[in-house]
Tab-separated table of C-alpha atoms and ligand atoms in Angstrom:
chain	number	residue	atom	x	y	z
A	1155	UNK	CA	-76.334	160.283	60.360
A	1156	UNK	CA	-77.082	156.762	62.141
A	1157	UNK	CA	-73.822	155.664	63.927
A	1158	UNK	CA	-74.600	152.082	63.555
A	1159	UNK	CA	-73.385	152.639	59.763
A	1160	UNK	CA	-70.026	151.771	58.241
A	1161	UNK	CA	-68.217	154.322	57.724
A	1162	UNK	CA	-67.842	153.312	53.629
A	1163	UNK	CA	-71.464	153.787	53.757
A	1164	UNK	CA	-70.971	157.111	55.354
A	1165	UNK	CA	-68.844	158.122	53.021
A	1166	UNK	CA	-71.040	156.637	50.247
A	1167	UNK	CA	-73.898	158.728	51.248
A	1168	UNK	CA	-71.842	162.038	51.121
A	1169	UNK	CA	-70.647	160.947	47.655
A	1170	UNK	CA	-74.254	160.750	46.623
A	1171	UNK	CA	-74.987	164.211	47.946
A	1172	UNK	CA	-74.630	165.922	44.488
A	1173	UNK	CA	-77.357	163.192	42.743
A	1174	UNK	CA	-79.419	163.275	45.883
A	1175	UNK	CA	-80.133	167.347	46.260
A	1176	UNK	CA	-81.220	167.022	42.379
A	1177	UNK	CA	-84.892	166.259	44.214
A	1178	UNK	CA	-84.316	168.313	46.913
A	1179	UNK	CA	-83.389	171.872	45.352
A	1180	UNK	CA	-86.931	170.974	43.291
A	1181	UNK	CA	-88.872	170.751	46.651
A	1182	UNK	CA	-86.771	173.794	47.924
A	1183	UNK	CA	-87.820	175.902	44.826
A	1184	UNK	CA	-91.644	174.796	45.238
A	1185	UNK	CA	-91.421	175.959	48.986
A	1186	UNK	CA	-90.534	179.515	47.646
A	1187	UNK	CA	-87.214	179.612	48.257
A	1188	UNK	CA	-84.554	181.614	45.595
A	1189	UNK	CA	-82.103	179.993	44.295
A	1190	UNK	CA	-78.574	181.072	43.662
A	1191	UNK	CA	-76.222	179.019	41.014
A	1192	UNK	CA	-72.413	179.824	41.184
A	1193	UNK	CA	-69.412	179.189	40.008
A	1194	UNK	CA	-66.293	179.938	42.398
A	1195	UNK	CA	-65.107	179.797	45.953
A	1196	UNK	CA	-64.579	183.799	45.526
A	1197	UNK	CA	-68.234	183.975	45.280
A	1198	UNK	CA	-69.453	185.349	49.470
A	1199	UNK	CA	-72.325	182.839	50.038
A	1200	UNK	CA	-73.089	184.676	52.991
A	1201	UNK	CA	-74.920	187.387	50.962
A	1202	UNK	CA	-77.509	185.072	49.663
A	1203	UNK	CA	-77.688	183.179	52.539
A	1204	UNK	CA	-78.577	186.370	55.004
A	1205	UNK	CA	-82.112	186.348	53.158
A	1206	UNK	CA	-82.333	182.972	52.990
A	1207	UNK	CA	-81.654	181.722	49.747
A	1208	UNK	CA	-80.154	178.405	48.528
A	1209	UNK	CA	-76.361	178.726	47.181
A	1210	UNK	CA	-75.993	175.519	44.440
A	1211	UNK	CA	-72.772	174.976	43.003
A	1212	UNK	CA	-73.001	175.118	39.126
A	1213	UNK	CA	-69.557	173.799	38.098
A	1214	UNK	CA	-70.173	170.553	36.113
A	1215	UNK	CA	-67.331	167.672	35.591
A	1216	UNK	CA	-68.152	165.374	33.331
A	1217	UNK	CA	-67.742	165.549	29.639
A	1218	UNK	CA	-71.545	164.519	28.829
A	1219	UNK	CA	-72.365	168.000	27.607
A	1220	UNK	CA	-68.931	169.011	26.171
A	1221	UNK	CA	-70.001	168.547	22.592
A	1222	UNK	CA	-72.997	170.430	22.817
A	1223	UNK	CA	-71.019	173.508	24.700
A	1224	UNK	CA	-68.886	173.035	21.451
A	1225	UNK	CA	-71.150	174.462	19.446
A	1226	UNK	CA	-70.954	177.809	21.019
A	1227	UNK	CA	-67.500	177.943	22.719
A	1228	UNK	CA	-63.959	177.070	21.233
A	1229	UNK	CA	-63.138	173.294	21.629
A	1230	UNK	CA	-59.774	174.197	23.329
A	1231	UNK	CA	-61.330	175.767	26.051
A	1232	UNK	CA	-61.324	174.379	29.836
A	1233	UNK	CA	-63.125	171.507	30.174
A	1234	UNK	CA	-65.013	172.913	33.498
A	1235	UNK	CA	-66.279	176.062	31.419
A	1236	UNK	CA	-67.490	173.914	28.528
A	1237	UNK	CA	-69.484	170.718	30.961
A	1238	UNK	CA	-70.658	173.963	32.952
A	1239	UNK	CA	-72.263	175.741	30.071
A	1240	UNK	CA	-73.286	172.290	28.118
A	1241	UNK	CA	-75.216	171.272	31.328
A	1242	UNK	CA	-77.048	175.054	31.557
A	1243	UNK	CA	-77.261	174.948	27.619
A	1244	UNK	CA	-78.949	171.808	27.615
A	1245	UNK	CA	-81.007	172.312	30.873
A	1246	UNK	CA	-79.521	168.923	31.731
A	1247	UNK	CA	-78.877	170.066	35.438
A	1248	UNK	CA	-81.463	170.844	37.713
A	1249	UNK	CA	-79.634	172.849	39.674
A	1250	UNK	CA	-79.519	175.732	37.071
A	1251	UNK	CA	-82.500	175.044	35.763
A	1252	UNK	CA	-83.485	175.997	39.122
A	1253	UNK	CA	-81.396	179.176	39.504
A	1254	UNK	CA	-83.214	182.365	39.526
A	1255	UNK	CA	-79.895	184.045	39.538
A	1256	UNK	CA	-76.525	182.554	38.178
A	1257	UNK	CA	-73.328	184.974	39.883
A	1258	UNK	CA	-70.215	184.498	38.504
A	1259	UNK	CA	-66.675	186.335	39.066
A	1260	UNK	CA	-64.371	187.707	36.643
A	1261	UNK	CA	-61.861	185.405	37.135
A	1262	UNK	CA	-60.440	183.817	34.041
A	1263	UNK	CA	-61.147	185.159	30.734
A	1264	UNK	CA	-62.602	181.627	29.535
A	1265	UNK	CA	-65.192	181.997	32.348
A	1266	UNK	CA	-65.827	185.407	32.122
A	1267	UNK	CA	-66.865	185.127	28.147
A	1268	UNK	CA	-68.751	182.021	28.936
A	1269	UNK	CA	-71.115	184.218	31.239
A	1270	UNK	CA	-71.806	186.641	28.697
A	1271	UNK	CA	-72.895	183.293	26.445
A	1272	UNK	CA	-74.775	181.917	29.676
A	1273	UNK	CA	-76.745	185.572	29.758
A	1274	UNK	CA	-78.465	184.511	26.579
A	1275	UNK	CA	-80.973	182.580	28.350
A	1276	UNK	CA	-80.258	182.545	32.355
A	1277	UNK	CA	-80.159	186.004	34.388
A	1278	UNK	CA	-76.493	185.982	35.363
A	1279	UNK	CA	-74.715	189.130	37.941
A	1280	UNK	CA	-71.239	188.859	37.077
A	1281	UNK	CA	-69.333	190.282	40.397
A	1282	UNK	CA	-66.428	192.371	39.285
A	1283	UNK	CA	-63.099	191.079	41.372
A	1284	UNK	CA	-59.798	192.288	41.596
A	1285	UNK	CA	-57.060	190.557	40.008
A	1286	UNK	CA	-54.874	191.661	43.063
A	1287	UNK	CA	-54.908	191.457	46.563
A	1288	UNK	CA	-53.682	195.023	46.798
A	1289	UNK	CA	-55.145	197.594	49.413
A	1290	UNK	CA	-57.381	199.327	46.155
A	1291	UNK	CA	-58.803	195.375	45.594
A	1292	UNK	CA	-59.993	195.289	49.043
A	1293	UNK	CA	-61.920	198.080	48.620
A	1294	UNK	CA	-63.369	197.296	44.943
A	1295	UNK	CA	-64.420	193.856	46.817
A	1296	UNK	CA	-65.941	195.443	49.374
A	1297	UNK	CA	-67.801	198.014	47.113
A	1298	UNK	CA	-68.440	195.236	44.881
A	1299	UNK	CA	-70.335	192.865	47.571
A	1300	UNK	CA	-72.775	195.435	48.496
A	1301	UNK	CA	-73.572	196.224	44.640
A	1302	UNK	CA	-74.410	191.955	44.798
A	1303	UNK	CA	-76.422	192.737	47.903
A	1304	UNK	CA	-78.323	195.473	46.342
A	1305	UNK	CA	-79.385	193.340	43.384
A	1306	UNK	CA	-80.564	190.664	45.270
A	1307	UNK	CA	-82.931	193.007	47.366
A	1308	UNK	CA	-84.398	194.688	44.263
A	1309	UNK	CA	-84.247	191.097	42.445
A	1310	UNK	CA	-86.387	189.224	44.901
A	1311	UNK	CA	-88.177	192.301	46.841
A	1312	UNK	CA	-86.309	191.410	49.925
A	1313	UNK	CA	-83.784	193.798	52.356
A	1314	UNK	CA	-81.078	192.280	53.357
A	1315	UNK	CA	-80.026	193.614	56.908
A	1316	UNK	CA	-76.405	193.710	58.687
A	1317	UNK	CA	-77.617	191.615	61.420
A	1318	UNK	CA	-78.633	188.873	58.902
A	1319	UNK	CA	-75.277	188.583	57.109
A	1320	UNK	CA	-73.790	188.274	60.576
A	1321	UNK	CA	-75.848	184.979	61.359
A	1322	UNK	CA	-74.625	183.874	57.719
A	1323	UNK	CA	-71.268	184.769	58.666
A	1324	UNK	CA	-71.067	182.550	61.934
A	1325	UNK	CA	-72.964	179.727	60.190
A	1326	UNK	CA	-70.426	179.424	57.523
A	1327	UNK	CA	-67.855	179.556	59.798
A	1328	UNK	CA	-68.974	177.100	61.823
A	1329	UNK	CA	-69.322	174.738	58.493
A	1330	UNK	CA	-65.972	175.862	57.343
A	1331	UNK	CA	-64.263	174.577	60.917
A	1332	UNK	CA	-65.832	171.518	61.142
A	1333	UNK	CA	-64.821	170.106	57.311
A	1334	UNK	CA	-61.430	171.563	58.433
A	1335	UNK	CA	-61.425	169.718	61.598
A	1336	UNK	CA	-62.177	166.627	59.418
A	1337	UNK	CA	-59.086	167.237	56.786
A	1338	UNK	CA	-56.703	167.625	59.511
A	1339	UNK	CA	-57.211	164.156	60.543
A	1340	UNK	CA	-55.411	163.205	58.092
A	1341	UNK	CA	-52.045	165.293	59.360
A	1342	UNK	CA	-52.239	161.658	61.521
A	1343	UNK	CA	-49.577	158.778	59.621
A	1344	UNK	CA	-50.820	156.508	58.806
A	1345	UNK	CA	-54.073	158.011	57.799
A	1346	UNK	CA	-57.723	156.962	59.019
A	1347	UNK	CA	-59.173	157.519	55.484
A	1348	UNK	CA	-58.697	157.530	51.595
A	1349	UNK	CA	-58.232	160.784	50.001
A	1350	UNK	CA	-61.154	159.854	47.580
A	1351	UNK	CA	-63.394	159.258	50.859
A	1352	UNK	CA	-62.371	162.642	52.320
A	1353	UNK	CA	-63.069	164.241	49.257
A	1354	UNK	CA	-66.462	162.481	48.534
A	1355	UNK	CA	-67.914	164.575	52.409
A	1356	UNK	CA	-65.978	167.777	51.608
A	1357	UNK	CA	-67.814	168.084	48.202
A	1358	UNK	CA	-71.208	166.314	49.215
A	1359	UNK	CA	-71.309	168.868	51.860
A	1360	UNK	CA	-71.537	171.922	49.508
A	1361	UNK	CA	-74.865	170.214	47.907
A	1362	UNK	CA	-75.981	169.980	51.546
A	1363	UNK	CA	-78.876	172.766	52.521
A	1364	UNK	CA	-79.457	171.789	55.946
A	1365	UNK	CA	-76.289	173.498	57.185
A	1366	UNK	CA	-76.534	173.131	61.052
A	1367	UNK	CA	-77.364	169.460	60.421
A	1368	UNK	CA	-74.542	168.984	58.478
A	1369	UNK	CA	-72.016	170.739	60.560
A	1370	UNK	CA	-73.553	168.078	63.050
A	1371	UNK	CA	-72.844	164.920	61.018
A	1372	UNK	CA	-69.511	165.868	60.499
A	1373	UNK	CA	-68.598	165.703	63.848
A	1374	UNK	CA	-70.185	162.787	64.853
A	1375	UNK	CA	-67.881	161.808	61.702
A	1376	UNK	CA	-64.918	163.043	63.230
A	1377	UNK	CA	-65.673	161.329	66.589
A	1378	UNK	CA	-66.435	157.646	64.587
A	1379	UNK	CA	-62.976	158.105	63.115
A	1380	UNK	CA	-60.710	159.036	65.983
A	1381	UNK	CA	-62.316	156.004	67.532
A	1382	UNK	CA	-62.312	153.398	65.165
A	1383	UNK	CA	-58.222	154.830	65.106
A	1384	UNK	CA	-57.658	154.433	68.758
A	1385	UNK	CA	-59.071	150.758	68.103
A	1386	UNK	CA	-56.118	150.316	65.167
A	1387	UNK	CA	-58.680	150.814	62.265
A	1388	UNK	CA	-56.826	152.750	59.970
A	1389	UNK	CA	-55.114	152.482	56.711
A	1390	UNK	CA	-51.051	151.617	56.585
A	1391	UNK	CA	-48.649	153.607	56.347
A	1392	UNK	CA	-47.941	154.831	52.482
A	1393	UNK	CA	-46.660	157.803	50.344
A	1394	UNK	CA	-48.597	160.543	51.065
A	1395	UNK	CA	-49.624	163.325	48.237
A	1396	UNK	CA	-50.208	166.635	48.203
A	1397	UNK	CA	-52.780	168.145	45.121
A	1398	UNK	CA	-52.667	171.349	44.137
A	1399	UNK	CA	-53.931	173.013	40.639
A	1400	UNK	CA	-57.225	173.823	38.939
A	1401	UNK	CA	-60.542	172.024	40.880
A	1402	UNK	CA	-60.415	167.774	41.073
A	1403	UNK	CA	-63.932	167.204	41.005
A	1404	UNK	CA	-66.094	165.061	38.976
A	1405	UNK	CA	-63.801	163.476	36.152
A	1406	UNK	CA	-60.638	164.928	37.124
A	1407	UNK	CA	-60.773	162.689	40.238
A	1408	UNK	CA	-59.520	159.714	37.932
A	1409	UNK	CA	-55.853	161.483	39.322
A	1410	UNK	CA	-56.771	160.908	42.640
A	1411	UNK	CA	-57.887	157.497	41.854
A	1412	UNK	CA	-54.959	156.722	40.033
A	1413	UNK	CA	-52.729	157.809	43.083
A	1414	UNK	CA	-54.531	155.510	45.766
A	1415	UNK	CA	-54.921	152.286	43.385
A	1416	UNK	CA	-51.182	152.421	42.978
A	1417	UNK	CA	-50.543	152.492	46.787
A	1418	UNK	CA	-50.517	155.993	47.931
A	1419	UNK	CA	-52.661	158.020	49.528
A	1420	UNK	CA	-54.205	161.948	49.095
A	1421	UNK	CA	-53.941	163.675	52.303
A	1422	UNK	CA	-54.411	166.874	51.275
A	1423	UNK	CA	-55.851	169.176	48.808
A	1424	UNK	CA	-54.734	172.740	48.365
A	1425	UNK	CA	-57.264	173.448	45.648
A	1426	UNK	CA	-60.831	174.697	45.387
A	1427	UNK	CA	-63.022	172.311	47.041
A	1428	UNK	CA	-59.964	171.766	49.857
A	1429	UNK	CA	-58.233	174.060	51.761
A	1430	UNK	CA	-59.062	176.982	49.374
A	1431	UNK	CA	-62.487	177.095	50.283
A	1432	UNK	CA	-62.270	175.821	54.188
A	1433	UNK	CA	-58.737	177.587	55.441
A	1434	UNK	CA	-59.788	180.750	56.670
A	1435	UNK	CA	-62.595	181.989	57.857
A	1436	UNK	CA	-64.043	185.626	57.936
A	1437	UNK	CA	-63.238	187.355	61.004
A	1438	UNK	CA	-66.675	187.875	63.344
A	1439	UNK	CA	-64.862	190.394	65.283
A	1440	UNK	CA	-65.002	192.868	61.991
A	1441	UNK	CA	-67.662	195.607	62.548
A	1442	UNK	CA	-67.524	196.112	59.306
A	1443	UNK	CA	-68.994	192.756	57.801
A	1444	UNK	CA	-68.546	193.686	54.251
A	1445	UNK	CA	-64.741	194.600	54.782
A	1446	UNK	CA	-64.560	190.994	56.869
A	1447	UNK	CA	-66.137	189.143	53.498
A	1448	UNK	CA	-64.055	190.996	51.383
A	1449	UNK	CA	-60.868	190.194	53.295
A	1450	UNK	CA	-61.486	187.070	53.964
A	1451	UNK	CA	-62.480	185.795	50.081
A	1452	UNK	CA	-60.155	188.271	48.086
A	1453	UNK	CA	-57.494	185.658	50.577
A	1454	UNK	CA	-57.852	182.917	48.369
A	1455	UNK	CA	-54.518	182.071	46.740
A	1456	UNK	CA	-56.085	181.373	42.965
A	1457	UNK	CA	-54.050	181.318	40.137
A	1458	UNK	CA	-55.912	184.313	38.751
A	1459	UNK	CA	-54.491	186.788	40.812
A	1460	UNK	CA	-51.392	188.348	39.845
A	1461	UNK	CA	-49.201	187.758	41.798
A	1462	UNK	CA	-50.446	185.327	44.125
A	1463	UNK	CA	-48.215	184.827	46.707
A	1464	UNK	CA	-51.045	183.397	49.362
A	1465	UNK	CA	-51.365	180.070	46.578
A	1466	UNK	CA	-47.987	179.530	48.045
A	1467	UNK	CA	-48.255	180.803	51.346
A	1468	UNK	CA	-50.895	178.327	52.241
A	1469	UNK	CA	-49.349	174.899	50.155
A	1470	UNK	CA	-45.613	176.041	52.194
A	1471	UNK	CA	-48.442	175.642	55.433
A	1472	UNK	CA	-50.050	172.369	54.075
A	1473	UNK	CA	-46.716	170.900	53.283
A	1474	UNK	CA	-45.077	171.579	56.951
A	1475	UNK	CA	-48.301	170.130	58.226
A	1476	UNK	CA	-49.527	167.124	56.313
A	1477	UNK	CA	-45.711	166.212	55.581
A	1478	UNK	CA	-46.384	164.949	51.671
A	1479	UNK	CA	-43.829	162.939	49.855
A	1480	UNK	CA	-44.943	164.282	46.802
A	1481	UNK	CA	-47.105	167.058	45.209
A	1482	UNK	CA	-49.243	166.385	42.468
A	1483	UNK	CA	-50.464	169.378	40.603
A	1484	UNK	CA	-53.573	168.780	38.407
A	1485	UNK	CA	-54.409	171.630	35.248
A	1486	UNK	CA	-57.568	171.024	33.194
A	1487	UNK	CA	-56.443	171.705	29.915
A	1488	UNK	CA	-56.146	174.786	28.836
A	1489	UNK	CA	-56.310	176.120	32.281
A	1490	UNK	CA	-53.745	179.158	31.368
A	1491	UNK	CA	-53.734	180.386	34.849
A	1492	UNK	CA	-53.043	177.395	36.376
A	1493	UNK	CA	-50.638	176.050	33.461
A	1494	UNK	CA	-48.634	179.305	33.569
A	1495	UNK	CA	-47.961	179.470	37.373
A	1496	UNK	CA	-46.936	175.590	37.053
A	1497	UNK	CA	-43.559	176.116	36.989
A	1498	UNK	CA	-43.518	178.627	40.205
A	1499	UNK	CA	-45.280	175.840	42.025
A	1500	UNK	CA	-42.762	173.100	40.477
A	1501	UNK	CA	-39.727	175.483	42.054
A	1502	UNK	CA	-41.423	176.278	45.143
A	1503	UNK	CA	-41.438	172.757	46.450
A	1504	UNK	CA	-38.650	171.224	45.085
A	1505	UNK	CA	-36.066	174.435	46.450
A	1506	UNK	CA	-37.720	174.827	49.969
A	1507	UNK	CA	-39.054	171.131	50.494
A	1508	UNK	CA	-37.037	169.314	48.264
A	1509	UNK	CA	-40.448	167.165	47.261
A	1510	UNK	CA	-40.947	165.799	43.958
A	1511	UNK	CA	-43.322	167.257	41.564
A	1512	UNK	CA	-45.557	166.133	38.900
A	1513	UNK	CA	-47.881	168.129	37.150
A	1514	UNK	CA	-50.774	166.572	35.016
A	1515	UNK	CA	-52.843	167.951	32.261
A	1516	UNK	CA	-56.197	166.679	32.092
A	1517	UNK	CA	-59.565	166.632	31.052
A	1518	UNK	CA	-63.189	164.883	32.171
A	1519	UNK	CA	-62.625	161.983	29.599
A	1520	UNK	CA	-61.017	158.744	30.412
A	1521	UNK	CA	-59.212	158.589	27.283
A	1522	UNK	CA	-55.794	159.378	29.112
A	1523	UNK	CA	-56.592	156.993	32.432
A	1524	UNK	CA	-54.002	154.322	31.463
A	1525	UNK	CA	-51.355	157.279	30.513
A	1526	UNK	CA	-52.124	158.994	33.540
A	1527	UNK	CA	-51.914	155.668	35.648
A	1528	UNK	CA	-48.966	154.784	34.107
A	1529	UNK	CA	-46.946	158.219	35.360
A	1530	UNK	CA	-48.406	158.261	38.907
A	1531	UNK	CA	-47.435	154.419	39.314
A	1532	UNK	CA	-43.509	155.311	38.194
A	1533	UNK	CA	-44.254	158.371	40.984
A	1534	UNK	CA	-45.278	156.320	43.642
A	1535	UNK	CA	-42.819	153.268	42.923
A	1536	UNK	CA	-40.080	155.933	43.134
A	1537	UNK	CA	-41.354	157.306	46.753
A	1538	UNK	CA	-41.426	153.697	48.062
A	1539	UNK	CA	-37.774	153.108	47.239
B	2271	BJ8	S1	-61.090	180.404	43.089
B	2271	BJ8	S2	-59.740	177.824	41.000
B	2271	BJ8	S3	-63.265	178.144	41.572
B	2271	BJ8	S4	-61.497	180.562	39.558
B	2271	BJ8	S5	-60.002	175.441	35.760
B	2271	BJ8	S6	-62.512	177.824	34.987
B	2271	BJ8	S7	-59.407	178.884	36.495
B	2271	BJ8	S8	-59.572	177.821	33.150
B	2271	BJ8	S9	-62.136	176.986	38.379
B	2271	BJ8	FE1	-61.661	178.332	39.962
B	2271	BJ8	FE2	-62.629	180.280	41.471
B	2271	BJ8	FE3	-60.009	180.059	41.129
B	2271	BJ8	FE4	-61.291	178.251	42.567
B	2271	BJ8	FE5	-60.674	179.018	34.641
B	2271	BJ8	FE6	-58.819	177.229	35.179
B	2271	BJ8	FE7	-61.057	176.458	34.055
B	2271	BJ8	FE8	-61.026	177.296	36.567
C-alpha cells in the first residue's frame, strides 16, 4: 500500500479485493496451486494452508443467480444458500469454478442439503461438526479435522506434516490480530472511520492471498489512522451500532448503509466476517495442534449450536467495549437459526444493557431499501433525542 493515498482510496481498493482476485485465483490455479472453496468461518483454513493451497470464500450475496438456484432449491430458502449455489450452478464465479475441492460444514440444514445438490457437479468434503460445544464435540472436531487432512493428502498426493500446520497456525494468527487491531479502533468516540469502510478491508482481506503482505498493509493502515486522528481527522461524534445476526455481506450491507446515511455509525460487528471470525485465535502453546484448531473454531458463538451461550458471551464483551447505543440484528430470511435465537438476543441486551433492539429480516434485493431506511431512520432519530 502507497501511503501517499487517501485513505477513501485505501479503503476503495480493499472493497475491490473480491472483483480484483477474480484474475488472480486464475493465475494462482495456472501456477499449480489447489484451490479450496468454502463456505463458513468453522471451516480451519489452516489445514489447506499447511500444504499450500489457496482458501477462497464461496459465499455469494447478490441475488443475480437466485432464480436460477430456484430451479433446484425451494424459493423460501436463505438467500446466501440460493446466490451461493446459483453462482456454482451457473459457473458464474470464478472462484468455484476454480475449486478443486468445495468443504462445507454441517451447519444449517439449508446448507447442508444444498451441498449434497452442489456434489452433482463440484467434488465437495462436507466436515461433520458438532452442534455443541460439549467436551464429546471437541473431540468429534478434532477427529473430524484430521479425516479433512487425510483427504487432502490422498486428494492432491501431498502429506501434510505437524510442523506445517504450525506455520499456518501462526500466520493466521498473525492476520487475525492485525484486522482485530484495526476494529478496535473504533472502541475510540468519535470514530476514525465508517462502519461500511471498516467492513470493505475486513472482507477484502479474506480474498487477499498474499497473507504476510496483507497483515503488512493493515498496519501501515492502522498507523495512517491513529495519525490522521491525532491531527483531528475523524468523523463526529454519533449513535453508535452494534450488528449482530446472520453474515452482512454483499446485499445485506444496504442495513449498514441505511444506518450511516441516516447519521449513525457501525462500530462493530459481532457476526461472521467481524468478530466471529477475528476474536480468538488458536492457542500456539497447544502441542496438540489439532485439539488447538478444534478448540479454537468449535468457539465460535453461531446460531447453530445449541445452546450457544459464547454468541452471547462475546456481544456482552463487544457491548462493554465498543459502548453501542443500539444493536441491530440482521436475519436473511429464512435464516431459522438466526430468526429463532432473535428473541434471546432481543432480551439479552435490553435486561443487562438496557440498549434498544431492532431486528431486520432481509434479503440481497433492494426491494425493501426504502422500508428498511425508513425503520433505521425512526431508530436513529430516537437515539439522538
Ligand atoms: S459460523 S453464521 S458462516 S454457519 S444465513 S446459511 S446460518 S440459513 S451463514 Fe454462517 Fe458458518 Fe454460522 Fe458464520 Fe444458514 Fe443462516 Fe443462511 Fe447462514
Amino acid at each position: 500500500m502507497e501511503l501517499k493515498k487517501d485513505l477513501p482510496l485505501v479503503f476503495e481498493e480493499f472493497n475491490e479485493q473480491r472483483k480484483k482476485s477474480f484474475l488472480r485465483i486464475k493465475e494462482i490455479k495456472d501456477q499449480g496451486t489447489p484451490v479450496i472453496g468454502v463456505f463458513c468461518t468453522y471451516f480451519p483454513q489452516e489445514i489447506a494452508m499447511a500444504m499450500g493451497a489457496c482458501v477462497v470464500g464461496l459465499c455469494s450475496t447478490s441475488d443475480e443467480t437466485v432464480a436460477d438456484a430456484e430451479k433446484d432449491l425451494p424459493k423460501n430458502l436463505c438467500p446466501l444458500i440460493k446466490s451461493s449455489y446459483g453462482f456454482a450452478k451457473t459457473d458464474k464465479c470464478p472462484f468455484f469454478y476454480f475449486s478443486d475441492l468445495v468443504v462445507g460444514e454441517t451447519t444449517c440444514d439449508g446448507k447442508k442439503k444444498m451441498y449434497e445438490h452442489l456434489a452433482e457437479f463440484k467434488p465437495v468434503h462436507v466436515m461433520e461438526l458438532p452442534n455443541r460445544q460439549s467436551e464429546n464435540g471437541y473431540k468429534m472436531y478434532r477427529d473430524e479435522i484430521i479425516r479433512f487432512k487425510e483427504v487432502l493428502e490422498e486428494q492432491f498426493e501431498v502429506v501434510i506434516t505437524e510442523d506445517q500446520i504450525r506455520k499456518a497456525i501462526h500466520q493466521r494468527n498473525e492476520e487475525r490480530l492485525a484486522l482485530k487491531s484495526l476494529y478496535e479502533l473504533m472502541q475510540m468516540d468519535p470514530v476514525p472511520m465508517k462502519g461500511e469502510q471498516l467492513y470493505s478491508v475486513l472482507f477484502g482481506s479474506t480474498f487477499r492471498f498474499d497473507k504476510e503482505q496483507v497483515v503488512k498493509e493493515i498496519y501501515a493502515l492502522i498507523d495512517r489512522i491513529k495519525k490522521e486522528y491525532a491531527e483531528g481527522k475523524h468523523l463526529e461524534k454519533m449513535p453508535r451500532i452494534l450488528i449482530t445476526g446472520s453474515p452482512s455481506s454483499g446485499g445485506a450491507m444496504k442495513v449498514v448503509r441505511a444506518i450511516e446515511d441516516n447519521g449513525a455509525v457501525v462500530v462493530a460487528y459481532e457476526n461472521c466476517g467481524g468478530s466471529k471470525s477475528c476474536d480468538e485465535n488458536v492457542d500456539e502453546n497447544n502441542p496438540d495442534v489439532y485439539d488447538a484448531l478444534a478448540h479454537r473454531y468449535l468457539n465460535i458463538g453461531c446460531a447453530c449450536m445449541s445452546p450457544n451461550p459464547r454468541r452471547l458471551n462475546l456481544m456482552g464483551r463487544l457491548i462493554e467495549e465498543y459502548k453501542p447505543d443500539a444493536v441491530v440484528e440482521i436475519v436473511l430470511q429464512s435464516c431459522h437459526p438466526y430468526s429463532v435465537e432473535s428473541g434471546k438476543i432481543e432480551k439479552f441486551v435490553q435486561d443487562n444493557y438496557d440498549l434498544p433492539y431492532m431486528k431486520i429480516e432481509t434479503d440481497y434485493s433492494t426491494t425493501d431499501v426504502g422500508q428498511i431506511n425508513t425503520r433505521i431512520a425512526a431508530l436513529i432519530e430516537m437515539l439522538k433525542n
